[in-house]
Short mmCIF file of C-alpha atoms in Angstrom, two decimals:
data_model
loop_
_atom_site.label_atom_id
_atom_site.label_comp_id
_atom_site.label_asym_id
_atom_site.label_seq_id
_atom_site.Cartn_x
_atom_site.Cartn_y
_atom_site.Cartn_z
CA MET A 40 -21.12 15.01 -15.94
CA GLN A 41 -22.08 11.47 -15.83
CA THR A 42 -23.27 11.64 -19.51
CA PHE A 43 -19.79 13.27 -20.52
CA LEU A 44 -17.93 10.52 -18.56
CA THR A 45 -20.01 7.98 -20.20
CA SER A 46 -19.57 9.33 -23.71
CA TYR A 47 -15.83 9.24 -23.20
CA ARG A 48 -15.48 6.14 -21.19
CA ASP A 49 -12.87 4.69 -23.56
CA ILE A 50 -10.11 7.21 -22.13
CA PHE A 51 -10.82 6.57 -18.42
CA ALA A 52 -9.06 3.74 -16.81
CA THR A 53 -10.87 2.01 -13.92
CA ASN A 54 -8.37 -0.82 -13.45
CA LEU A 55 -4.86 -1.74 -14.44
CA SER A 56 -5.93 -3.77 -17.57
CA GLU A 57 -7.26 -0.43 -19.02
CA LEU A 58 -4.17 1.66 -18.05
CA GLY A 59 -2.30 3.11 -21.06
CA PHE A 60 1.04 4.49 -21.23
CA THR A 61 2.98 7.04 -23.23
CA ASN A 62 6.34 6.72 -24.87
CA ARG A 63 6.68 10.60 -25.27
CA TYR A 64 8.99 10.58 -22.32
CA LYS A 65 10.90 7.81 -20.74
CA HIS A 66 12.25 7.87 -17.14
CA ARG A 67 16.05 7.25 -16.83
CA THR A 68 17.86 6.42 -13.71
CA GLU A 69 21.35 7.97 -14.08
CA THR A 70 23.77 6.71 -11.41
CA PHE A 71 27.13 8.02 -10.52
CA ARG A 72 30.19 6.35 -12.43
CA ASP A 73 31.57 4.55 -9.53
CA SER A 74 28.28 3.07 -8.38
CA ARG A 75 27.85 -0.67 -7.74
CA PRO A 76 24.59 -2.45 -8.25
CA VAL A 77 22.45 -2.33 -5.12
CA LYS A 78 22.20 -6.00 -3.98
CA MET A 79 19.77 -6.44 -1.07
CA GLY A 80 17.94 -9.48 0.11
CA PHE A 81 14.18 -9.62 0.25
CA TYR A 82 12.41 -8.43 3.40
CA ASN A 83 10.93 -11.10 5.62
CA GLN A 84 7.23 -11.08 5.56
CA PHE A 85 4.40 -12.63 7.56
CA PRO A 86 2.64 -15.48 5.35
CA HIS A 87 -0.46 -13.25 4.84
CA MET A 88 1.78 -10.43 3.73
CA HIS A 89 3.61 -12.63 1.39
CA LYS A 90 0.28 -13.54 -0.25
CA GLU A 91 -0.47 -10.08 -0.74
CA THR A 92 2.80 -9.46 -2.36
CA GLU A 93 2.15 -12.39 -4.65
CA LYS A 94 -1.23 -11.01 -5.59
CA HIS A 95 0.29 -7.70 -6.45
CA LEU A 96 3.00 -9.42 -8.46
CA VAL A 97 0.56 -11.38 -10.50
CA GLU A 98 -1.54 -8.31 -11.36
CA ILE A 99 1.31 -5.95 -12.36
CA LYS A 100 3.20 -8.68 -14.23
CA LYS A 101 -0.06 -9.57 -16.18
CA ASN A 102 -0.56 -5.91 -17.12
CA ASN A 103 3.02 -5.42 -18.17
CA ILE A 104 4.12 -3.09 -15.57
CA ILE A 105 6.97 -5.53 -14.57
CA LYS A 106 8.78 -8.44 -16.07
CA GLU A 107 11.14 -11.05 -14.81
CA SER A 108 14.68 -9.83 -14.73
CA THR A 109 18.32 -11.11 -14.44
CA SER A 110 19.48 -7.58 -13.29
CA LYS A 111 22.42 -7.48 -10.63
CA TYR A 112 20.42 -4.82 -8.87
CA HIS A 113 18.13 -5.97 -6.12
CA SER A 114 15.87 -3.69 -4.09
CA PRO A 115 13.24 -5.26 -1.43
CA VAL A 116 9.65 -4.95 -1.67
CA ILE A 117 7.56 -3.32 1.18
CA LEU A 118 3.69 -3.13 1.28
CA VAL A 119 2.23 0.15 2.61
CA LYS A 120 -1.18 0.24 4.22
CA LYS A 121 -3.76 2.15 2.18
CA LYS A 122 -6.15 4.28 4.11
CA THR A 123 -9.51 2.24 4.23
CA ALA A 124 -12.96 3.17 5.47
CA PRO A 125 -14.03 1.59 8.84
CA GLY A 126 -15.40 -2.01 8.19
CA GLN A 127 -13.65 -2.30 4.86
CA PRO A 128 -10.81 -5.03 4.11
CA GLN A 129 -7.19 -3.66 4.42
CA GLN A 130 -5.47 -2.85 1.21
CA TYR A 131 -1.94 -2.23 0.51
CA ILE A 132 0.16 -0.18 -1.95
CA PHE A 133 2.93 -2.30 -3.80
CA CYS A 134 6.15 -0.36 -3.14
CA VAL A 135 10.05 -1.01 -3.48
CA ASP A 136 12.44 0.26 -1.14
CA PHE A 137 14.77 2.23 -3.31
CA ARG A 138 16.47 4.18 -0.63
CA LYS A 139 19.85 2.69 -1.42
CA LEU A 140 19.63 2.99 -5.25
CA ASN A 141 18.51 6.70 -4.65
CA LEU A 142 21.71 7.40 -2.92
CA GLN A 143 23.51 6.47 -6.13
CA ALA A 144 21.21 8.35 -8.44
CA LYS A 145 22.24 11.66 -10.15
CA ASN A 146 19.87 14.58 -9.30
CA SER A 147 17.66 15.44 -12.29
CA SER A 148 16.40 19.04 -12.76
CA PHE A 149 13.03 19.99 -13.88
CA PRO A 150 10.71 22.76 -12.23
CA ILE A 151 7.96 21.59 -10.13
CA PRO A 152 5.26 24.17 -10.12
CA ARG A 153 5.13 25.70 -6.61
CA LEU A 154 1.57 25.79 -4.89
CA GLU A 155 1.83 29.55 -4.36
CA ASN A 156 2.33 30.15 -7.99
CA VAL A 157 -0.53 27.90 -9.05
CA PHE A 158 -3.01 29.70 -6.64
CA ASP A 159 -1.70 32.98 -7.83
CA THR A 160 -2.40 32.13 -11.33
CA ILE A 161 -5.90 30.90 -10.53
CA GLY A 162 -6.48 34.16 -8.76
CA GLU A 163 -5.39 36.23 -11.65
CA VAL A 164 -7.35 34.28 -14.33
CA GLN A 165 -10.52 33.71 -12.17
CA PRO A 166 -11.57 30.74 -14.06
CA GLN A 167 -15.33 29.99 -14.35
CA TYR A 168 -14.39 26.17 -13.61
CA LEU A 169 -11.69 24.37 -11.92
CA SER A 170 -11.10 20.62 -12.49
CA CYS A 171 -9.00 18.22 -10.72
CA LEU A 172 -7.75 15.05 -12.49
CA ASP A 173 -6.22 12.01 -10.76
CA LEU A 174 -4.43 9.92 -13.17
CA HIS A 175 -5.04 6.25 -12.14
CA HIS A 176 -1.57 5.04 -11.26
CA GLY A 177 -0.06 8.09 -12.90
CA PHE A 178 3.58 6.96 -12.67
CA TRP A 179 2.75 3.63 -14.29
CA GLN A 180 1.72 5.49 -17.19
CA VAL A 181 5.33 6.57 -18.02
CA GLU A 182 7.57 4.07 -19.60
CA MET A 183 11.08 3.29 -18.32
CA ASP A 184 14.13 3.81 -20.36
CA GLU A 185 15.26 0.44 -21.81
CA GLU A 186 18.99 1.07 -20.99
CA THR A 187 18.55 1.89 -17.26
CA ARG A 188 15.42 0.13 -16.28
CA HIS A 189 17.40 -2.96 -14.90
CA LYS A 190 18.29 -0.67 -11.97
CA SER A 191 14.64 -0.63 -11.08
CA ALA A 192 14.88 -4.39 -10.20
CA PHE A 193 13.42 -5.75 -7.00
CA ILE A 194 13.66 -9.08 -5.25
CA THR A 195 10.82 -11.18 -3.67
CA ARG A 196 11.05 -14.64 -2.20
CA ASN A 197 10.02 -15.97 -5.66
CA GLY A 198 12.46 -14.11 -7.93
CA VAL A 199 13.79 -10.85 -9.39
CA TYR A 200 11.71 -8.45 -11.46
CA GLU A 201 12.26 -5.12 -13.05
CA PHE A 202 9.93 -2.27 -13.81
CA LEU A 203 8.69 -1.55 -17.40
CA ARG A 204 6.80 1.46 -16.08
CA MET A 205 7.99 4.09 -13.76
CA PRO A 206 7.45 3.06 -9.99
CA LEU A 207 6.90 5.00 -7.04
CA GLY A 208 9.99 5.72 -4.95
CA LEU A 209 12.59 6.32 -7.50
CA LYS A 210 14.50 9.51 -7.02
CA ASN A 211 13.57 11.98 -9.89
CA ALA A 212 10.19 10.06 -10.75
CA PRO A 213 8.27 13.18 -9.63
CA LEU A 214 10.32 15.29 -11.96
CA SER A 215 9.89 13.01 -14.87
CA PHE A 216 6.07 12.87 -14.21
CA GLN A 217 6.12 16.63 -14.16
CA GLN A 218 8.18 16.77 -17.20
CA LEU A 219 5.69 14.49 -19.14
CA MET A 220 2.74 16.62 -17.65
CA SER A 221 4.28 19.89 -19.06
CA ASN A 222 4.94 18.26 -22.28
CA VAL A 223 1.57 16.77 -22.71
CA LEU A 224 -0.22 20.09 -21.64
CA GLY A 225 1.84 22.07 -24.03
CA GLY A 226 2.09 25.21 -22.03
CA LEU A 227 -1.41 25.22 -20.60
CA ASN A 228 -1.28 26.84 -17.14
CA TRP A 229 -2.63 25.23 -13.88
#
């Protein structure tokens, strides 16, 4: 397996600078016609958490995940603790609290495979091999639609930014990701 992975090293991202993205599908955030821009202030953070936020901002801006914005939409940033091994330094996942925006977003529709169906298919086919792939920052491999990405804007102490790639927490993001995967895999069953 190691030989295989080494020979195809160029297609595996191990950090954000190697992360690719596709324009085969772009995520749109459609809101109801009478919706007003979400305008929230930034959440107060302890100094060490502010430094952590800044560290994430520098990295995701450098890797073209976000850009500075003049959007009228402002959702606040939250950092979520990552599960870490004992003795390891605490790590955080950079998230935006899109709950108010999500209340204004229209529902999308695309079928998400049910786990029961996946297991039934595996049982019927009885494959010799099973593989499980984890796409490194999978959502960030989906481009945001240019017309609606301003709605993904978030506010920090240092300014307003918007996502160029699909963030965690947006309503319909899992459906967009599934639609992309179904498109890319072109009818391959689980």
